[in-house]
PDB file of C-alpha atoms in Angstrom:
ATOM      1  CA  UNK A   1      24.725   3.246 -18.607  1.00 52.00           C
ATOM      2  CA  UNK A   2      21.903   3.894 -21.033  1.00 53.00           C
ATOM      3  CA  UNK A   3      20.414   7.361 -21.473  1.00 49.00           C
ATOM      4  CA  UNK A   4      17.047   6.063 -20.205  1.00 50.00           C
ATOM      5  CA  UNK A   5      18.604   4.707 -17.004  1.00 51.00           C
ATOM      6  CA  UNK A   6      20.527   7.940 -16.490  1.00 52.00           C
ATOM      7  CA  UNK A   7      17.399  10.066 -16.975  1.00 48.00           C
ATOM      8  CA  UNK A   8      15.338   7.855 -14.674  1.00 49.00           C
ATOM      9  CA  UNK A   9      17.899   7.923 -11.874  1.00 52.00           C
ATOM     10  CA  UNK A  10      18.181  11.686 -12.271  1.00 50.00           C
ATOM     11  CA  UNK A  11      14.408  12.009 -12.017  1.00 48.00           C
ATOM     12  CA  UNK A  12      14.321   9.892  -8.866  1.00 49.00           C
ATOM     13  CA  UNK A  13      16.897  12.171  -7.293  1.00 50.00           C
ATOM     14  CA  UNK A  14      15.328  15.479  -8.176  1.00 42.00           C
ATOM     15  CA  UNK A  15      11.580  15.139  -8.120  1.00 42.00           C
ATOM     16  CA  UNK A  16      10.807  14.593  -4.461  1.00 40.00           C
ATOM     17  CA  UNK A  17      13.144  17.316  -3.340  1.00 39.00           C
ATOM     18  CA  UNK A  18      11.201  20.505  -4.030  1.00 37.00           C
ATOM     19  CA  UNK A  19      10.350  22.826  -1.180  1.00 36.00           C
ATOM     20  CA  UNK A  20       7.195  21.135   0.006  1.00 39.00           C
ATOM     21  CA  UNK A  21       5.361  23.162   2.553  1.00 32.00           C
ATOM     22  CA  UNK A  22       3.143  25.995   1.306  1.00 35.00           C
ATOM     23  CA  UNK A  23       0.855  26.184   4.332  1.00 32.00           C
ATOM     24  CA  UNK A  24       0.503  24.728   7.827  1.00 36.00           C
ATOM     25  CA  UNK A  25      -0.236  21.033   7.854  1.00 38.00           C
ATOM     26  CA  UNK A  26      -2.232  19.737  10.781  1.00 36.00           C
ATOM     27  CA  UNK A  27      -3.982  16.395  10.271  1.00 38.00           C
ATOM     28  CA  UNK A  28      -3.328  12.764   9.452  1.00 42.00           C
ATOM     29  CA  UNK A  29      -3.326  12.224   5.679  1.00 46.00           C
ATOM     30  CA  UNK A  30      -1.625  15.548   5.117  1.00 46.00           C
ATOM     31  CA  UNK A  31      -1.760  17.052   1.622  1.00 45.00           C
ATOM     32  CA  UNK A  32       1.623  18.395   0.557  1.00 48.00           C
ATOM     33  CA  UNK A  33       2.338  20.756  -2.325  1.00 43.00           C
ATOM     34  CA  UNK A  34       5.556  20.093  -4.233  1.00 47.00           C
ATOM     35  CA  UNK A  35       6.755  23.028  -6.300  1.00 42.00           C
ATOM     36  CA  UNK A  36       7.657  22.446  -9.927  1.00 31.00           C
ATOM     37  CA  UNK A  37      11.235  21.274 -10.314  1.00 33.00           C
ATOM     38  CA  UNK A  38      13.500  22.586 -13.025  1.00 36.00           C
ATOM     39  CA  UNK A  39      15.959  19.903 -13.972  1.00 45.00           C
ATOM     40  CA  UNK A  40      18.600  19.420 -16.605  1.00 51.00           C
ATOM     41  CA  UNK A  41      18.378  15.878 -18.021  1.00 57.00           C
ATOM     42  CA  UNK A  42      21.778  16.410 -19.652  1.00 67.00           C
ATOM     43  CA  UNK A  43      23.456  16.820 -16.262  1.00 71.00           C
ATOM     44  CA  UNK A  44      25.591  13.747 -15.487  1.00 79.00           C
ATOM     45  CA  UNK A  45      24.456  11.162 -12.949  1.00 78.00           C
ATOM     46  CA  UNK A  46      27.263   9.528 -10.961  1.00 84.00           C
ATOM     47  CA  UNK A  47      26.515   6.192  -9.285  1.00 87.00           C
ATOM     48  CA  UNK A  48      28.926   4.419  -6.993  1.00 93.00           C
ATOM     49  CA  UNK A  49      28.295   1.083  -5.313  1.00 97.00           C
ATOM     50  CA  UNK A  50      30.174  -1.938  -4.096  1.00 98.00           C
ATOM     51  CA  UNK A  51      28.599  -4.091  -6.796  1.00 98.00           C
ATOM     52  CA  UNK A  52      26.574  -3.820 -10.018  1.00 97.00           C
ATOM     53  CA  UNK A  53      24.675  -6.751 -11.470  1.00 97.00           C
ATOM     54  CA  UNK A  54      22.915  -6.478 -14.844  1.00 94.00           C
ATOM     55  CA  UNK A  55      20.470  -9.145 -16.015  1.00 94.00           C
ATOM     56  CA  UNK A  56      19.316  -8.388 -19.553  1.00 88.00           C
ATOM     57  CA  UNK A  57      16.949 -11.375 -19.588  1.00 89.00           C
ATOM     58  CA  UNK A  58      15.087  -9.972 -16.560  1.00 91.00           C
ATOM     59  CA  UNK A  59      15.598  -6.371 -17.630  1.00 91.00           C
ATOM     60  CA  UNK A  60      17.252  -5.267 -14.382  1.00 93.00           C
ATOM     61  CA  UNK A  61      20.298  -3.383 -13.186  1.00 93.00           C
ATOM     62  CA  UNK A  62      20.968  -3.824  -9.457  1.00 97.00           C
ATOM     63  CA  UNK A  63      23.420  -1.628  -7.542  1.00 97.00           C
ATOM     64  CA  UNK A  64      24.244  -2.971  -4.059  1.00 98.00           C
ATOM     65  CA  UNK A  65      26.402  -2.024  -1.102  1.00 98.00           C
ATOM     66  CA  UNK A  66      26.712   1.601  -0.045  1.00 96.00           C
ATOM     67  CA  UNK A  67      24.970   2.939  -3.168  1.00 96.00           C
ATOM     68  CA  UNK A  68      25.392   6.682  -3.740  1.00 92.00           C
ATOM     69  CA  UNK A  69      23.738   8.500  -6.646  1.00 85.00           C
ATOM     70  CA  UNK A  70      24.696  12.137  -7.276  1.00 85.00           C
ATOM     71  CA  UNK A  71      23.342  14.607  -9.804  1.00 78.00           C
ATOM     72  CA  UNK A  72      24.287  18.240  -9.315  1.00 79.00           C
ATOM     73  CA  UNK A  73      23.624  19.249  -5.700  1.00 79.00           C
ATOM     74  CA  UNK A  74      21.269  16.312  -5.106  1.00 79.00           C
ATOM     75  CA  UNK A  75      22.450  13.104  -3.473  1.00 86.00           C
ATOM     76  CA  UNK A  76      20.668   9.809  -2.833  1.00 87.00           C
ATOM     77  CA  UNK A  77      22.074   6.951  -0.804  1.00 95.00           C
ATOM     78  CA  UNK A  78      20.647   3.488  -0.165  1.00 98.00           C
ATOM     79  CA  UNK A  79      21.769  -0.042   0.538  1.00 98.00           C
ATOM     80  CA  UNK A  80      20.333  -1.247  -2.788  1.00 98.00           C
ATOM     81  CA  UNK A  81      18.950   0.378  -5.966  1.00 95.00           C
ATOM     82  CA  UNK A  82      17.256  -1.696  -8.671  1.00 95.00           C
ATOM     83  CA  UNK A  83      16.232  -0.291 -12.045  1.00 89.00           C
ATOM     84  CA  UNK A  84      13.794  -2.358 -14.108  1.00 90.00           C
ATOM     85  CA  UNK A  85      13.430  -1.627 -17.791  1.00 85.00           C
ATOM     86  CA  UNK A  86      10.858  -2.900 -20.214  1.00 80.00           C
ATOM     87  CA  UNK A  87      11.606  -4.277 -23.646  1.00 68.00           C
ATOM     88  CA  UNK A  88      10.044  -2.749 -26.722  1.00 63.00           C
ATOM     89  CA  UNK A  89       7.832  -4.813 -29.008  1.00 62.00           C
ATOM     90  CA  UNK A  90      10.826  -5.488 -31.267  1.00 64.00           C
ATOM     91  CA  UNK A  91      12.939  -6.710 -28.326  1.00 61.00           C
ATOM     92  CA  UNK A  92      14.903  -3.488 -27.987  1.00 60.00           C
ATOM     93  CA  UNK A  93      15.151  -1.618 -24.689  1.00 60.00           C
ATOM     94  CA  UNK A  94      12.302   0.890 -24.443  1.00 66.00           C
ATOM     95  CA  UNK A  95      13.138   2.545 -21.138  1.00 78.00           C
ATOM     96  CA  UNK A  96      13.055   2.313 -17.382  1.00 80.00           C
ATOM     97  CA  UNK A  97       9.710   1.279 -15.885  1.00 86.00           C
ATOM     98  CA  UNK A  98      10.599   1.405 -12.161  1.00 88.00           C
ATOM     99  CA  UNK A  99      13.411   2.370  -9.836  1.00 87.00           C
ATOM    100  CA  UNK A 100      13.347   0.707  -6.419  1.00 94.00           C
ATOM    101  CA  UNK A 101      15.682   1.895  -3.643  1.00 96.00           C
ATOM    102  CA  UNK A 102      15.764  -0.055  -0.371  1.00 98.00           C
ATOM    103  CA  UNK A 103      17.569   0.094   2.941  1.00 98.00           C
ATOM    104  CA  UNK A 104      18.392   3.395   4.626  1.00 96.00           C
ATOM    105  CA  UNK A 105      17.159   5.516   1.713  1.00 97.00           C
ATOM    106  CA  UNK A 106      18.209   9.161   2.036  1.00 94.00           C
ATOM    107  CA  UNK A 107      17.656  11.888  -0.541  1.00 85.00           C
ATOM    108  CA  UNK A 108      19.206  15.297   0.185  1.00 84.00           C
ATOM    109  CA  UNK A 109      19.561  18.631  -1.569  1.00 80.00           C
ATOM    110  CA  UNK A 110      20.566  21.807   0.240  1.00 78.00           C
ATOM    111  CA  UNK A 111      18.685  21.968   3.546  1.00 79.00           C
ATOM    112  CA  UNK A 112      15.969  19.554   2.355  1.00 79.00           C
ATOM    113  CA  UNK A 113      16.171  15.885   3.263  1.00 85.00           C
ATOM    114  CA  UNK A 114      13.844  12.916   2.793  1.00 89.00           C
ATOM    115  CA  UNK A 115      14.575   9.572   4.422  1.00 95.00           C
ATOM    116  CA  UNK A 116      12.788   6.260   4.724  1.00 97.00           C
ATOM    117  CA  UNK A 117      13.217   2.522   4.372  1.00 98.00           C
ATOM    118  CA  UNK A 118      12.150   2.256   0.731  1.00 97.00           C
ATOM    119  CA  UNK A 119      11.402   4.403  -2.338  1.00 93.00           C
ATOM    120  CA  UNK A 120       9.754   3.272  -5.582  1.00 91.00           C
ATOM    121  CA  UNK A 121       9.500   5.487  -8.669  1.00 86.00           C
ATOM    122  CA  UNK A 122       6.965   4.155 -11.195  1.00 86.00           C
ATOM    123  CA  UNK A 123       7.562   5.947 -14.488  1.00 81.00           C
ATOM    124  CA  UNK A 124       4.212   5.184 -16.175  1.00 84.00           C
ATOM    125  CA  UNK A 125       2.315   6.661 -13.222  1.00 88.00           C
ATOM    126  CA  UNK A 126       4.752   9.540 -12.667  1.00 84.00           C
ATOM    127  CA  UNK A 127       4.670   8.566  -9.008  1.00 87.00           C
ATOM    128  CA  UNK A 128       7.202   8.163  -6.224  1.00 85.00           C
ATOM    129  CA  UNK A 129       6.165   6.239  -3.102  1.00 93.00           C
ATOM    130  CA  UNK A 130       8.456   6.346  -0.074  1.00 95.00           C
ATOM    131  CA  UNK A 131       7.636   4.106   2.906  1.00 97.00           C
ATOM    132  CA  UNK A 132       8.975   3.037   6.275  1.00 97.00           C
ATOM    133  CA  UNK A 133       9.154   5.781   8.908  1.00 96.00           C
ATOM    134  CA  UNK A 134       9.416   8.590   6.352  1.00 96.00           C
ATOM    135  CA  UNK A 135      10.948  11.854   7.570  1.00 95.00           C
ATOM    136  CA  UNK A 136      10.929  15.046   5.478  1.00 90.00           C
ATOM    137  CA  UNK A 137      12.964  17.971   6.844  1.00 88.00           C
ATOM    138  CA  UNK A 138      13.597  21.474   5.595  1.00 83.00           C
ATOM    139  CA  UNK A 139      14.755  24.600   7.353  1.00 80.00           C
ATOM    140  CA  UNK A 140      14.111  23.158  10.798  1.00 82.00           C
ATOM    141  CA  UNK A 141      10.565  22.024   9.929  1.00 88.00           C
ATOM    142  CA  UNK A 142       9.779  18.305   9.927  1.00 91.00           C
ATOM    143  CA  UNK A 143       6.993  16.041   8.689  1.00 93.00           C
ATOM    144  CA  UNK A 144       6.999  12.366   9.644  1.00 96.00           C
ATOM    145  CA  UNK A 145       4.701   9.537   8.611  1.00 97.00           C
ATOM    146  CA  UNK A 146       4.686   6.002   7.271  1.00 97.00           C
ATOM    147  CA  UNK A 147       4.077   6.687   3.578  1.00 96.00           C
ATOM    148  CA  UNK A 148       4.846   9.611   1.254  1.00 93.00           C
ATOM    149  CA  UNK A 149       3.275   9.607  -2.218  1.00 91.00           C
ATOM    150  CA  UNK A 150       4.451  12.215  -4.740  1.00 80.00           C
ATOM    151  CA  UNK A 151       2.782  12.781  -8.109  1.00 83.00           C
ATOM    152  CA  UNK A 152       5.678  14.013 -10.184  1.00 74.00           C
ATOM    153  CA  UNK A 153       3.510  15.390 -12.993  1.00 77.00           C
ATOM    154  CA  UNK A 154       1.144  17.473 -10.848  1.00 78.00           C
ATOM    155  CA  UNK A 155       3.756  18.399  -8.261  1.00 70.00           C
ATOM    156  CA  UNK A 156       1.609  17.265  -5.333  1.00 80.00           C
ATOM    157  CA  UNK A 157       2.384  14.969  -2.465  1.00 82.00           C
ATOM    158  CA  UNK A 158       0.587  13.284   0.402  1.00 91.00           C
ATOM    159  CA  UNK A 159       1.975  11.992   3.694  1.00 92.00           C
ATOM    160  CA  UNK A 160      -0.006   9.204   5.377  1.00 95.00           C
ATOM    161  CA  UNK A 161       0.155   7.085   8.515  1.00 95.00           C
ATOM    162  CA  UNK A 162       0.066   8.936  11.831  1.00 93.00           C
ATOM    163  CA  UNK A 163       1.507  12.143  10.432  1.00 94.00           C
ATOM    164  CA  UNK A 164       3.394  14.448  12.773  1.00 94.00           C
ATOM    165  CA  UNK A 165       4.304  17.963  11.689  1.00 92.00           C
ATOM    166  CA  UNK A 166       6.627  20.440  13.388  1.00 91.00           C
ATOM    167  CA  UNK A 167       6.753  23.813  11.647  1.00 87.00           C
ATOM    168  CA  UNK A 168       9.453  26.326  12.507  1.00 80.00           C
ATOM    169  CA  UNK A 169       7.757  29.684  12.112  1.00 76.00           C
ATOM    170  CA  UNK A 170      10.820  31.844  12.456  1.00 64.00           C
ATOM    171  CA  UNK A 171       9.487  33.383  15.684  1.00 45.00           C
ATOM    172  CA  UNK A 172      12.430  34.761  17.689  1.00 47.00           C
ATOM    173  CA  UNK A 173      13.239  32.948  20.923  1.00 46.00           C
ATOM    174  CA  UNK A 174      11.406  34.386  23.912  1.00 43.00           C
ATOM    175  CA  UNK A 175       8.433  35.572  21.809  1.00 41.00           C
ATOM    176  CA  UNK A 176       4.896  34.319  22.214  1.00 44.00           C
ATOM    177  CA  UNK A 177       4.429  30.951  20.539  1.00 44.00           C
ATOM    178  CA  UNK A 178       0.954  31.884  19.334  1.00 46.00           C
ATOM    179  CA  UNK A 179      -0.621  29.002  21.262  1.00 46.00           C
ATOM    180  CA  UNK A 180      -3.663  29.750  23.352  1.00 47.00           C
ATOM    181  CA  UNK A 181      -4.354  28.303  26.781  1.00 46.00           C
ATOM    182  CA  UNK A 182      -6.442  25.175  26.709  1.00 44.00           C
TER     183      UNK A 182
END
């Protein structure tokens, strides 16, 4: 596996998994704040799958069948992961342009989990888009929607599409919920 592919897969695993909720989120089109991630690009990335197909003419590497990608404490699983790389002007490999995970995509690290039907990491835009009944959970709190967009460079994210948020406040059982009568 090339260093560029290894770095790109590592980035896909780590970047959307920062603690994401800095304040209560209440409306559709929720703005999320992703904290800056510290990552070690030298940390090994282990990928297991039932099959790997590389097509140098198309510039793709496709992992299929029970794909599991692990780097450190972060784990991603999907039915299929395709990495597309672009060729340099001299015909040499210049790096990964996109990583596309499809089918039962799950990214987990500690108590944080993100799941959806599909995730696309576009390197040039520093952007990860996860779609298809997206669920983000951490510490008992949950945000659901149809589309999660994370700007890796700025550390911000946005959930769209009939967003539902459940925030666990840490209020002991039996205490007032803080809700007023309507």
